[in-house]
mmCIF file with all atom_site columns, C-alpha atoms in Angstrom:
data_model
loop_
_atom_site.group_PDB
_atom_site.id
_atom_site.type_symbol
_atom_site.label_atom_id
_atom_site.label_alt_id
_atom_site.label_comp_id
_atom_site.label_asym_id
_atom_site.label_entity_id
_atom_site.label_seq_id
_atom_site.pdbx_PDB_ins_code
_atom_site.Cartn_x
_atom_site.Cartn_y
_atom_site.Cartn_z
_atom_site.occupancy
_atom_site.B_iso_or_equiv
_atom_site.pdbx_formal_charge
_atom_site.auth_seq_id
_atom_site.auth_comp_id
_atom_site.auth_asym_id
_atom_site.auth_atom_id
_atom_site.pdbx_PDB_model_num
ATOM 1   C CA . MET V 1 1   ? 58.330 -180.912 -118.102 1.00 0.00 ? 1322 MET V CA 1
ATOM 2   C CA . LYS V 1 2   ? 59.597 -179.941 -121.490 1.00 0.00 ? 1323 LYS V CA 1
ATOM 3   C CA . ILE V 1 3   ? 62.289 -182.070 -123.037 1.00 0.00 ? 1324 ILE V CA 1
ATOM 4   C CA . THR V 1 4   ? 64.736 -179.955 -125.040 1.00 0.00 ? 1325 THR V CA 1
ATOM 5   C CA . GLU V 1 5   ? 67.617 -182.399 -125.252 1.00 0.00 ? 1326 GLU V CA 1
ATOM 6   C CA . ALA V 1 6   ? 67.686 -186.191 -125.437 1.00 0.00 ? 1327 ALA V CA 1
ATOM 7   C CA . ILE V 1 7   ? 71.071 -187.798 -126.102 1.00 0.00 ? 1328 ILE V CA 1
ATOM 8   C CA . PHE V 1 8   ? 72.064 -191.432 -126.289 1.00 0.00 ? 1329 PHE V CA 1
ATOM 9   C CA . ALA V 1 9   ? 74.663 -191.858 -123.495 1.00 0.00 ? 1330 ALA V CA 1
ATOM 10  C CA . GLY V 1 10  ? 75.569 -195.533 -123.746 1.00 0.00 ? 1331 GLY V CA 1
ATOM 11  C CA . SER V 1 11  ? 74.608 -199.188 -123.580 1.00 0.00 ? 1332 SER V CA 1
ATOM 12  C CA . SER V 1 12  ? 75.562 -201.751 -120.957 1.00 0.00 ? 1333 SER V CA 1
ATOM 13  C CA . THR V 1 13  ? 74.894 -205.225 -119.589 1.00 0.00 ? 1334 THR V CA 1
ATOM 14  C CA . ARG V 1 14  ? 76.101 -204.471 -116.079 1.00 0.00 ? 1335 ARG V CA 1
ATOM 15  C CA . VAL V 1 15  ? 75.608 -201.540 -113.695 1.00 0.00 ? 1336 VAL V CA 1
ATOM 16  C CA . ASP V 1 16  ? 79.377 -200.889 -113.556 1.00 0.00 ? 1337 ASP V CA 1
ATOM 17  C CA . GLN V 1 17  ? 79.397 -200.301 -117.313 1.00 0.00 ? 1338 GLN V CA 1
ATOM 18  C CA . ARG V 1 18  ? 76.924 -197.436 -117.164 1.00 0.00 ? 1339 ARG V CA 1
ATOM 19  C CA . PRO V 1 19  ? 77.796 -193.902 -118.253 1.00 0.00 ? 1340 PRO V CA 1
ATOM 20  C CA . LYS V 1 20  ? 80.244 -192.460 -115.779 1.00 0.00 ? 1341 LYS V CA 1
ATOM 21  C CA . GLU V 1 21  ? 78.225 -189.351 -115.052 1.00 0.00 ? 1342 GLU V CA 1
ATOM 22  C CA . ARG V 1 22  ? 75.885 -190.179 -112.214 1.00 0.00 ? 1343 ARG V CA 1
ATOM 23  C CA . LEU V 1 23  ? 72.394 -188.722 -112.593 1.00 0.00 ? 1344 LEU V CA 1
ATOM 24  C CA . PRO V 1 24  ? 68.900 -189.743 -111.362 1.00 0.00 ? 1345 PRO V CA 1
ATOM 25  C CA . GLU V 1 25  ? 67.495 -192.603 -113.494 1.00 0.00 ? 1346 GLU V CA 1
ATOM 26  C CA . VAL V 1 26  ? 63.927 -193.273 -114.561 1.00 0.00 ? 1347 VAL V CA 1
ATOM 27  C CA . ALA V 1 27  ? 63.649 -196.677 -116.196 1.00 0.00 ? 1348 ALA V CA 1
ATOM 28  C CA . PHE V 1 28  ? 61.056 -198.225 -118.582 1.00 0.00 ? 1349 PHE V CA 1
ATOM 29  C CA . ILE V 1 29  ? 60.371 -201.944 -118.999 1.00 0.00 ? 1350 ILE V CA 1
ATOM 30  C CA . GLY V 1 30  ? 57.637 -204.120 -120.441 1.00 0.00 ? 1351 GLY V CA 1
ATOM 31  C CA . ARG V 1 31  ? 56.788 -207.335 -122.064 1.00 0.00 ? 1352 ARG V CA 1
ATOM 32  C CA . SER V 1 32  ? 58.179 -207.925 -125.511 1.00 0.00 ? 1353 SER V CA 1
ATOM 33  C CA . ASN V 1 33  ? 56.511 -205.871 -128.264 1.00 0.00 ? 1354 ASN V CA 1
ATOM 34  C CA . VAL V 1 34  ? 54.522 -203.738 -125.822 1.00 0.00 ? 1355 VAL V CA 1
ATOM 35  C CA . GLY V 1 35  ? 55.484 -200.526 -127.655 1.00 0.00 ? 1356 GLY V CA 1
ATOM 36  C CA . LYS V 1 36  ? 58.283 -199.421 -125.269 1.00 0.00 ? 1357 LYS V CA 1
ATOM 37  C CA . SER V 1 37  ? 60.603 -197.885 -127.808 1.00 0.00 ? 1358 SER V CA 1
ATOM 38  C CA . SER V 1 38  ? 57.680 -196.061 -129.481 1.00 0.00 ? 1359 SER V CA 1
ATOM 39  C CA . LEU V 1 39  ? 56.672 -194.667 -126.121 1.00 0.00 ? 1360 LEU V CA 1
ATOM 40  C CA . ILE V 1 40  ? 60.187 -193.436 -125.376 1.00 0.00 ? 1361 ILE V CA 1
ATOM 41  C CA . ASN V 1 41  ? 60.335 -191.723 -128.746 1.00 0.00 ? 1362 ASN V CA 1
ATOM 42  C CA . MET V 1 42  ? 56.972 -190.144 -128.111 1.00 0.00 ? 1363 MET V CA 1
ATOM 43  C CA . LEU V 1 43  ? 57.947 -188.856 -124.672 1.00 0.00 ? 1364 LEU V CA 1
ATOM 44  C CA . THR V 1 44  ? 61.225 -187.424 -125.878 1.00 0.00 ? 1365 THR V CA 1
ATOM 45  C CA . GLY V 1 45  ? 59.826 -185.964 -129.156 1.00 0.00 ? 1366 GLY V CA 1
ATOM 46  C CA . SER V 1 46  ? 62.329 -187.997 -131.207 1.00 0.00 ? 1367 SER V CA 1
ATOM 47  C CA . LYS V 1 47  ? 61.357 -190.538 -133.843 1.00 0.00 ? 1368 LYS V CA 1
ATOM 48  C CA . LYS V 1 48  ? 64.722 -192.261 -133.822 1.00 0.00 ? 1369 LYS V CA 1
ATOM 49  C CA . LEU V 1 49  ? 66.070 -192.074 -130.244 1.00 0.00 ? 1370 LEU V CA 1
ATOM 50  C CA . ALA V 1 50  ? 65.027 -195.614 -129.254 1.00 0.00 ? 1371 ALA V CA 1
ATOM 51  C CA . MET V 1 51  ? 65.112 -198.185 -132.094 1.00 0.00 ? 1372 MET V CA 1
ATOM 52  C CA . THR V 1 52  ? 61.726 -199.560 -132.880 1.00 0.00 ? 1373 THR V CA 1
ATOM 53  C CA . SER V 1 53  ? 61.133 -202.918 -134.483 1.00 0.00 ? 1374 SER V CA 1
ATOM 54  C CA . ALA V 1 54  ? 58.309 -205.330 -135.361 1.00 0.00 ? 1375 ALA V CA 1
ATOM 55  C CA . THR V 1 55  ? 60.612 -208.070 -134.156 1.00 0.00 ? 1376 THR V CA 1
ATOM 56  C CA . PRO V 1 56  ? 60.228 -208.725 -130.376 1.00 0.00 ? 1377 PRO V CA 1
ATOM 57  C CA . GLY V 1 57  ? 63.415 -208.537 -128.364 1.00 0.00 ? 1378 GLY V CA 1
ATOM 58  C CA . LYS V 1 58  ? 65.214 -205.737 -130.230 1.00 0.00 ? 1379 LYS V CA 1
ATOM 59  C CA . THR V 1 59  ? 66.392 -204.207 -126.968 1.00 0.00 ? 1380 THR V CA 1
ATOM 60  C CA . LYS V 1 60  ? 68.973 -206.537 -125.492 1.00 0.00 ? 1381 LYS V CA 1
ATOM 61  C CA . LEU V 1 61  ? 71.048 -204.039 -123.475 1.00 0.00 ? 1382 LEU V CA 1
ATOM 62  C CA . VAL V 1 62  ? 70.403 -201.362 -120.831 1.00 0.00 ? 1383 VAL V CA 1
ATOM 63  C CA . ASN V 1 63  ? 70.328 -198.141 -122.853 1.00 0.00 ? 1384 ASN V CA 1
ATOM 64  C CA . HIS V 1 64  ? 70.803 -194.747 -121.107 1.00 0.00 ? 1385 HIS V CA 1
ATOM 65  C CA . PHE V 1 65  ? 69.547 -191.521 -122.702 1.00 0.00 ? 1386 PHE V CA 1
ATOM 66  C CA . ARG V 1 66  ? 70.584 -188.262 -121.033 1.00 0.00 ? 1387 ARG V CA 1
ATOM 67  C CA . ILE V 1 67  ? 67.608 -185.949 -120.807 1.00 0.00 ? 1388 ILE V CA 1
ATOM 68  C CA . ASN V 1 68  ? 68.050 -182.174 -120.492 1.00 0.00 ? 1389 ASN V CA 1
ATOM 69  C CA . GLY V 1 69  ? 71.511 -182.842 -119.133 1.00 0.00 ? 1390 GLY V CA 1
ATOM 70  C CA . SER V 1 70  ? 69.937 -183.652 -115.686 1.00 0.00 ? 1391 SER V CA 1
ATOM 71  C CA . TRP V 1 71  ? 68.638 -187.136 -115.661 1.00 0.00 ? 1392 TRP V CA 1
ATOM 72  C CA . TYR V 1 72  ? 68.718 -190.521 -117.508 1.00 0.00 ? 1393 TYR V CA 1
ATOM 73  C CA . LEU V 1 73  ? 65.780 -192.196 -119.201 1.00 0.00 ? 1394 LEU V CA 1
ATOM 74  C CA . VAL V 1 74  ? 66.765 -195.875 -119.055 1.00 0.00 ? 1395 VAL V CA 1
ATOM 75  C CA . ASP V 1 75  ? 65.380 -198.336 -121.694 1.00 0.00 ? 1396 ASP V CA 1
ATOM 76  C CA . LEU V 1 76  ? 65.566 -201.802 -120.186 1.00 0.00 ? 1397 LEU V CA 1
ATOM 77  C CA . PRO V 1 77  ? 65.299 -205.121 -122.191 1.00 0.00 ? 1398 PRO V CA 1
ATOM 78  C CA . GLY V 1 78  ? 61.863 -206.631 -122.222 1.00 0.00 ? 1399 GLY V CA 1
ATOM 79  C CA . TYR V 1 79  ? 60.626 -209.707 -120.400 1.00 0.00 ? 1400 TYR V CA 1
ATOM 80  C CA . GLY V 1 80  ? 58.471 -212.632 -121.393 1.00 0.00 ? 1401 GLY V CA 1
ATOM 81  C CA . TYR V 1 81  ? 60.151 -213.664 -124.714 1.00 0.00 ? 1402 TYR V CA 1
ATOM 82  C CA . ALA V 1 82  ? 58.235 -216.903 -125.498 1.00 0.00 ? 1403 ALA V CA 1
ATOM 83  C CA . LYS V 1 83  ? 60.233 -217.649 -128.626 1.00 0.00 ? 1404 LYS V CA 1
ATOM 84  C CA . LEU V 1 84  ? 63.764 -217.027 -127.370 1.00 0.00 ? 1405 LEU V CA 1
ATOM 85  C CA . PRO V 1 85  ? 66.063 -220.015 -126.476 1.00 0.00 ? 1406 PRO V CA 1
ATOM 86  C CA . GLU V 1 86  ? 66.230 -220.608 -122.723 1.00 0.00 ? 1407 GLU V CA 1
ATOM 87  C CA . LYS V 1 87  ? 69.905 -219.419 -122.463 1.00 0.00 ? 1408 LYS V CA 1
ATOM 88  C CA . GLU V 1 88  ? 69.044 -216.129 -124.223 1.00 0.00 ? 1409 GLU V CA 1
ATOM 89  C CA . LYS V 1 89  ? 66.106 -215.567 -121.869 1.00 0.00 ? 1410 LYS V CA 1
ATOM 90  C CA . GLU V 1 90  ? 68.313 -216.213 -118.774 1.00 0.00 ? 1411 GLU V CA 1
ATOM 91  C CA . LYS V 1 91  ? 70.898 -213.802 -120.117 1.00 0.00 ? 1412 LYS V CA 1
ATOM 92  C CA . LEU V 1 92  ? 68.311 -210.953 -120.518 1.00 0.00 ? 1413 LEU V CA 1
ATOM 93  C CA . GLN V 1 93  ? 66.814 -211.761 -117.091 1.00 0.00 ? 1414 GLN V CA 1
ATOM 94  C CA . ALA V 1 94  ? 70.321 -211.490 -115.575 1.00 0.00 ? 1415 ALA V CA 1
ATOM 95  C CA . ILE V 1 95  ? 70.831 -208.043 -117.257 1.00 0.00 ? 1416 ILE V CA 1
ATOM 96  C CA . ILE V 1 96  ? 67.490 -206.783 -115.926 1.00 0.00 ? 1417 ILE V CA 1
ATOM 97  C CA . SER V 1 97  ? 68.034 -208.139 -112.425 1.00 0.00 ? 1418 SER V CA 1
ATOM 98  C CA . ASP V 1 98  ? 71.584 -206.677 -112.215 1.00 0.00 ? 1419 ASP V CA 1
ATOM 99  C CA . TYR V 1 99  ? 70.261 -203.218 -113.106 1.00 0.00 ? 1420 TYR V CA 1
ATOM 100 C CA . LEU V 1 100 ? 67.178 -203.294 -110.821 1.00 0.00 ? 1421 LEU V CA 1
ATOM 101 C CA . ASN V 1 101 ? 69.110 -204.726 -107.897 1.00 0.00 ? 1422 ASN V CA 1
ATOM 102 C CA . HIS V 1 102 ? 72.215 -202.552 -108.077 1.00 0.00 ? 1423 HIS V CA 1
ATOM 103 C CA . SER V 1 103 ? 71.439 -199.186 -109.621 1.00 0.00 ? 1424 SER V CA 1
ATOM 104 C CA . GLU V 1 104 ? 71.546 -196.788 -106.688 1.00 0.00 ? 1425 GLU V CA 1
ATOM 105 C CA . GLU V 1 105 ? 70.490 -193.967 -109.030 1.00 0.00 ? 1426 GLU V CA 1
ATOM 106 C CA . LEU V 1 106 ? 67.190 -195.631 -110.014 1.00 0.00 ? 1427 LEU V CA 1
ATOM 107 C CA . LYS V 1 107 ? 64.391 -193.321 -108.800 1.00 0.00 ? 1428 LYS V CA 1
ATOM 108 C CA . HIS V 1 108 ? 61.408 -194.904 -110.463 1.00 0.00 ? 1429 HIS V CA 1
ATOM 109 C CA . LEU V 1 109 ? 60.406 -197.824 -112.751 1.00 0.00 ? 1430 LEU V CA 1
ATOM 110 C CA . PHE V 1 110 ? 57.601 -197.577 -115.282 1.00 0.00 ? 1431 PHE V CA 1
ATOM 111 C CA . VAL V 1 111 ? 56.230 -201.033 -116.176 1.00 0.00 ? 1432 VAL V CA 1
ATOM 112 C CA . LEU V 1 112 ? 54.410 -200.999 -119.500 1.00 0.00 ? 1433 LEU V CA 1
ATOM 113 C CA . VAL V 1 113 ? 51.393 -203.189 -120.189 1.00 0.00 ? 1434 VAL V CA 1
ATOM 114 C CA . ASP V 1 114 ? 49.294 -203.501 -123.424 1.00 0.00 ? 1435 ASP V CA 1
ATOM 115 C CA . SER V 1 115 ? 46.013 -201.822 -122.652 1.00 0.00 ? 1436 SER V CA 1
ATOM 116 C CA . ARG V 1 116 ? 44.070 -203.904 -125.176 1.00 0.00 ? 1437 ARG V CA 1
ATOM 117 C CA . HIS V 1 117 ? 44.376 -207.240 -123.349 1.00 0.00 ? 1438 HIS V CA 1
ATOM 118 C CA . ASP V 1 118 ? 44.208 -208.959 -120.013 1.00 0.00 ? 1439 ASP V CA 1
ATOM 119 C CA . MET V 1 119 ? 47.586 -209.088 -118.292 1.00 0.00 ? 1440 MET V CA 1
ATOM 120 C CA . GLN V 1 120 ? 49.649 -211.992 -119.360 1.00 0.00 ? 1441 GLN V CA 1
ATOM 121 C CA . LYS V 1 121 ? 51.448 -214.355 -117.035 1.00 0.00 ? 1442 LYS V CA 1
ATOM 122 C CA . ALA V 1 122 ? 54.787 -212.671 -117.636 1.00 0.00 ? 1443 ALA V CA 1
ATOM 123 C CA . ASP V 1 123 ? 53.282 -209.235 -116.659 1.00 0.00 ? 1444 ASP V CA 1
ATOM 124 C CA . VAL V 1 124 ? 51.858 -210.610 -113.459 1.00 0.00 ? 1445 VAL V CA 1
ATOM 125 C CA . GLU V 1 125 ? 55.076 -212.432 -112.545 1.00 0.00 ? 1446 GLU V CA 1
ATOM 126 C CA . PHE V 1 126 ? 57.234 -209.349 -113.144 1.00 0.00 ? 1447 PHE V CA 1
ATOM 127 C CA . ILE V 1 127 ? 54.924 -206.905 -111.288 1.00 0.00 ? 1448 ILE V CA 1
ATOM 128 C CA . THR V 1 128 ? 54.726 -209.404 -108.415 1.00 0.00 ? 1449 THR V CA 1
ATOM 129 C CA . GLU V 1 129 ? 58.505 -209.364 -108.171 1.00 0.00 ? 1450 GLU V CA 1
ATOM 130 C CA . VAL V 1 130 ? 58.678 -205.533 -108.314 1.00 0.00 ? 1451 VAL V CA 1
ATOM 131 C CA . ALA V 1 131 ? 55.855 -205.066 -105.792 1.00 0.00 ? 1452 ALA V CA 1
ATOM 132 C CA . GLY V 1 132 ? 57.814 -207.301 -103.376 1.00 0.00 ? 1453 GLY V CA 1
ATOM 133 C CA . SER V 1 133 ? 60.889 -205.106 -103.687 1.00 0.00 ? 1454 SER V CA 1
ATOM 134 C CA . THR V 1 134 ? 61.628 -201.600 -102.527 1.00 0.00 ? 1455 THR V CA 1
ATOM 135 C CA . ILE V 1 135 ? 61.566 -200.178 -106.077 1.00 0.00 ? 1456 ILE V CA 1
ATOM 136 C CA . PRO V 1 136 ? 58.967 -197.459 -106.602 1.00 0.00 ? 1457 PRO V CA 1
ATOM 137 C CA . PHE V 1 137 ? 56.950 -198.194 -109.739 1.00 0.00 ? 1458 PHE V CA 1
ATOM 138 C CA . SER V 1 138 ? 54.011 -197.133 -111.834 1.00 0.00 ? 1459 SER V CA 1
ATOM 139 C CA . LEU V 1 139 ? 52.065 -198.710 -114.695 1.00 0.00 ? 1460 LEU V CA 1
ATOM 140 C CA . ILE V 1 140 ? 51.689 -197.368 -118.198 1.00 0.00 ? 1461 ILE V CA 1
ATOM 141 C CA . PHE V 1 141 ? 49.012 -198.954 -120.326 1.00 0.00 ? 1462 PHE V CA 1
ATOM 142 C CA . THR V 1 142 ? 50.223 -198.585 -123.913 1.00 0.00 ? 1463 THR V CA 1
ATOM 143 C CA . LYS V 1 143 ? 48.448 -198.511 -127.319 1.00 0.00 ? 1464 LYS V CA 1
ATOM 144 C CA . GLY V 1 144 ? 45.595 -196.629 -125.843 1.00 0.00 ? 1465 GLY V CA 1
ATOM 145 C CA . ASP V 1 145 ? 44.430 -195.356 -129.218 1.00 0.00 ? 1466 ASP V CA 1
ATOM 146 C CA . LYS V 1 146 ? 43.377 -198.839 -130.245 1.00 0.00 ? 1467 LYS V CA 1
ATOM 147 C CA . MET V 1 147 ? 40.087 -198.675 -128.395 1.00 0.00 ? 1468 MET V CA 1
ATOM 148 C CA . GLY V 1 148 ? 37.590 -196.064 -127.203 1.00 0.00 ? 1469 GLY V CA 1
ATOM 149 C CA . PRO V 1 149 ? 38.047 -194.307 -123.824 1.00 0.00 ? 1470 PRO V CA 1
ATOM 150 C CA . VAL V 1 150 ? 35.323 -196.256 -122.077 1.00 0.00 ? 1471 VAL V CA 1
ATOM 151 C CA . ALA V 1 151 ? 36.484 -199.622 -123.296 1.00 0.00 ? 1472 ALA V CA 1
ATOM 152 C CA . ARG V 1 152 ? 40.110 -198.670 -122.481 1.00 0.00 ? 1473 ARG V CA 1
ATOM 153 C CA . GLU V 1 153 ? 39.162 -197.668 -118.940 1.00 0.00 ? 1474 GLU V CA 1
ATOM 154 C CA . ARG V 1 154 ? 37.222 -200.872 -118.419 1.00 0.00 ? 1475 ARG V CA 1
ATOM 155 C CA . GLN V 1 155 ? 40.127 -202.946 -119.509 1.00 0.00 ? 1476 GLN V CA 1
ATOM 156 C CA . ILE V 1 156 ? 42.612 -201.081 -117.271 1.00 0.00 ? 1477 ILE V CA 1
ATOM 157 C CA . GLU V 1 157 ? 40.291 -201.590 -114.284 1.00 0.00 ? 1478 GLU V CA 1
ATOM 158 C CA . ALA V 1 158 ? 40.047 -205.296 -115.066 1.00 0.00 ? 1479 ALA V CA 1
ATOM 159 C CA . ASN V 1 159 ? 43.824 -205.526 -115.167 1.00 0.00 ? 1480 ASN V CA 1
ATOM 160 C CA . LEU V 1 160 ? 44.179 -203.723 -111.872 1.00 0.00 ? 1481 LEU V CA 1
ATOM 161 C CA . ARG V 1 161 ? 41.658 -206.105 -110.330 1.00 0.00 ? 1482 ARG V CA 1
ATOM 162 C CA . GLN V 1 162 ? 43.857 -208.936 -111.632 1.00 0.00 ? 1483 GLN V CA 1
ATOM 163 C CA . LEU V 1 163 ? 46.783 -207.422 -109.703 1.00 0.00 ? 1484 LEU V CA 1
ATOM 164 C CA . GLU V 1 164 ? 44.915 -206.896 -106.412 1.00 0.00 ? 1485 GLU V CA 1
ATOM 165 C CA . PRO V 1 165 ? 46.268 -210.044 -104.715 1.00 0.00 ? 1486 PRO V CA 1
ATOM 166 C CA . VAL V 1 166 ? 49.818 -209.012 -105.805 1.00 0.00 ? 1487 VAL V CA 1
ATOM 167 C CA . LEU V 1 167 ? 49.545 -205.345 -104.712 1.00 0.00 ? 1488 LEU V CA 1
ATOM 168 C CA . ASP V 1 168 ? 48.049 -206.122 -101.312 1.00 0.00 ? 1489 ASP V CA 1
ATOM 169 C CA . GLY V 1 169 ? 45.865 -203.021 -101.220 1.00 0.00 ? 1490 GLY V CA 1
ATOM 170 C CA . ALA V 1 170 ? 48.446 -200.688 -102.725 1.00 0.00 ? 1491 ALA V CA 1
ATOM 171 C CA . LYS V 1 171 ? 47.553 -198.938 -105.947 1.00 0.00 ? 1492 LYS V CA 1
ATOM 172 C CA . PRO V 1 172 ? 50.442 -197.723 -108.181 1.00 0.00 ? 1493 PRO V CA 1
ATOM 173 C CA . GLU V 1 173 ? 50.041 -194.605 -110.273 1.00 0.00 ? 1494 GLU V CA 1
ATOM 174 C CA . CYS V 1 174 ? 48.581 -195.589 -113.642 1.00 0.00 ? 1495 CYS V CA 1
ATOM 175 C CA . PHE V 1 175 ? 48.735 -193.892 -117.045 1.00 0.00 ? 1496 PHE V CA 1
ATOM 176 C CA . ALA V 1 176 ? 47.147 -194.583 -120.426 1.00 0.00 ? 1497 ALA V CA 1
ATOM 177 C CA . SER V 1 177 ? 49.316 -193.773 -123.412 1.00 0.00 ? 1498 SER V CA 1
ATOM 178 C CA . SER V 1 178 ? 49.465 -193.849 -127.173 1.00 0.00 ? 1499 SER V CA 1
ATOM 179 C CA . SER V 1 179 ? 52.624 -193.232 -129.195 1.00 0.00 ? 1500 SER V CA 1
ATOM 180 C CA . GLU V 1 180 ? 50.384 -192.542 -132.164 1.00 0.00 ? 1501 GLU V CA 1
ATOM 181 C CA . THR V 1 181 ? 48.284 -189.725 -130.654 1.00 0.00 ? 1502 THR V CA 1
ATOM 182 C CA . GLY V 1 182 ? 50.479 -188.527 -127.812 1.00 0.00 ? 1503 GLY V CA 1
ATOM 183 C CA . LEU V 1 183 ? 47.964 -189.700 -125.164 1.00 0.00 ? 1504 LEU V CA 1
ATOM 184 C CA . GLY V 1 184 ? 49.491 -189.510 -121.717 1.00 0.00 ? 1505 GLY V CA 1
ATOM 185 C CA . ARG V 1 185 ? 52.649 -187.705 -122.731 1.00 0.00 ? 1506 ARG V CA 1
ATOM 186 C CA . GLU V 1 186 ? 52.103 -184.621 -120.617 1.00 0.00 ? 1507 GLU V CA 1
ATOM 187 C CA . GLU V 1 187 ? 50.863 -186.533 -117.601 1.00 0.00 ? 1508 GLU V CA 1
ATOM 188 C CA . ILE V 1 188 ? 53.815 -188.971 -117.674 1.00 0.00 ? 1509 ILE V CA 1
ATOM 189 C CA . LEU V 1 189 ? 56.395 -186.172 -118.110 1.00 0.00 ? 1510 LEU V CA 1
ATOM 190 C CA . ASN V 1 190 ? 54.836 -184.046 -115.331 1.00 0.00 ? 1511 ASN V CA 1
ATOM 191 C CA . TYR V 1 191 ? 54.876 -187.048 -113.056 1.00 0.00 ? 1512 TYR V CA 1
ATOM 192 C CA . ILE V 1 192 ? 58.549 -187.668 -113.824 1.00 0.00 ? 1513 ILE V CA 1
ATOM 193 C CA . ASN V 1 193 ? 59.236 -184.027 -113.102 1.00 0.00 ? 1514 ASN V CA 1
ATOM 194 C CA . LYS V 1 194 ? 57.550 -184.357 -109.727 1.00 0.00 ? 1515 LYS V CA 1
ATOM 195 C CA . LEU V 1 195 ? 59.478 -187.476 -108.946 1.00 0.00 ? 1516 LEU V CA 1
ATOM 196 C CA . LEU V 1 196 ? 62.825 -185.830 -109.717 1.00 0.00 ? 1517 LEU V CA 1
ATOM 197 C CA . LYS V 1 197 ? 61.972 -182.847 -107.559 1.00 0.00 ? 1518 LYS V CA 1
ATOM 198 C CA . THR V 1 198 ? 61.063 -184.938 -104.568 1.00 0.00 ? 1519 THR V CA 1
ATOM 199 C CA . ASN V 1 199 ? 64.011 -187.398 -104.803 1.00 0.00 ? 1520 ASN V CA 1
#
């Protein structure tokens, strides 16, 4: 897939506030500071489409970006904010749950995980929840340029073993990515293209 147009279409806290034009949606979510905004900018070829920040929790709304006039890339708030007040965390969780439970246009969810580390409790808990739902999802292991290919593959395999009890024999599609080098860009976009053609 070649992205020729990526336009910010609107922000919302509830599904009924989304852009009025209904198009297939592919959503991205991950733990705070996993590199989600950088990945979205890398995929779309735009340095400023999704706002990046060194401060965790920058994304606090559901952001829709219209891609090639035919589908939405959806940037969801992150999960697992250890430093946020409890009320703020509950508010973000409600926004995420409302979208995941009520968007009839959601075709696929990409869950982002930092490739450099073992999965944290928040990752496992979120993936457990998604795996128990009917939402189709894949995993993207971010920041893949921070280690060599052998070490990266070893860490990804360790993370997948950690998820085995949760996935109950199923194995989601997995991608390694880097917003710095473009690693995984073509594979992820081709996969999205395939998803959109089959849905």
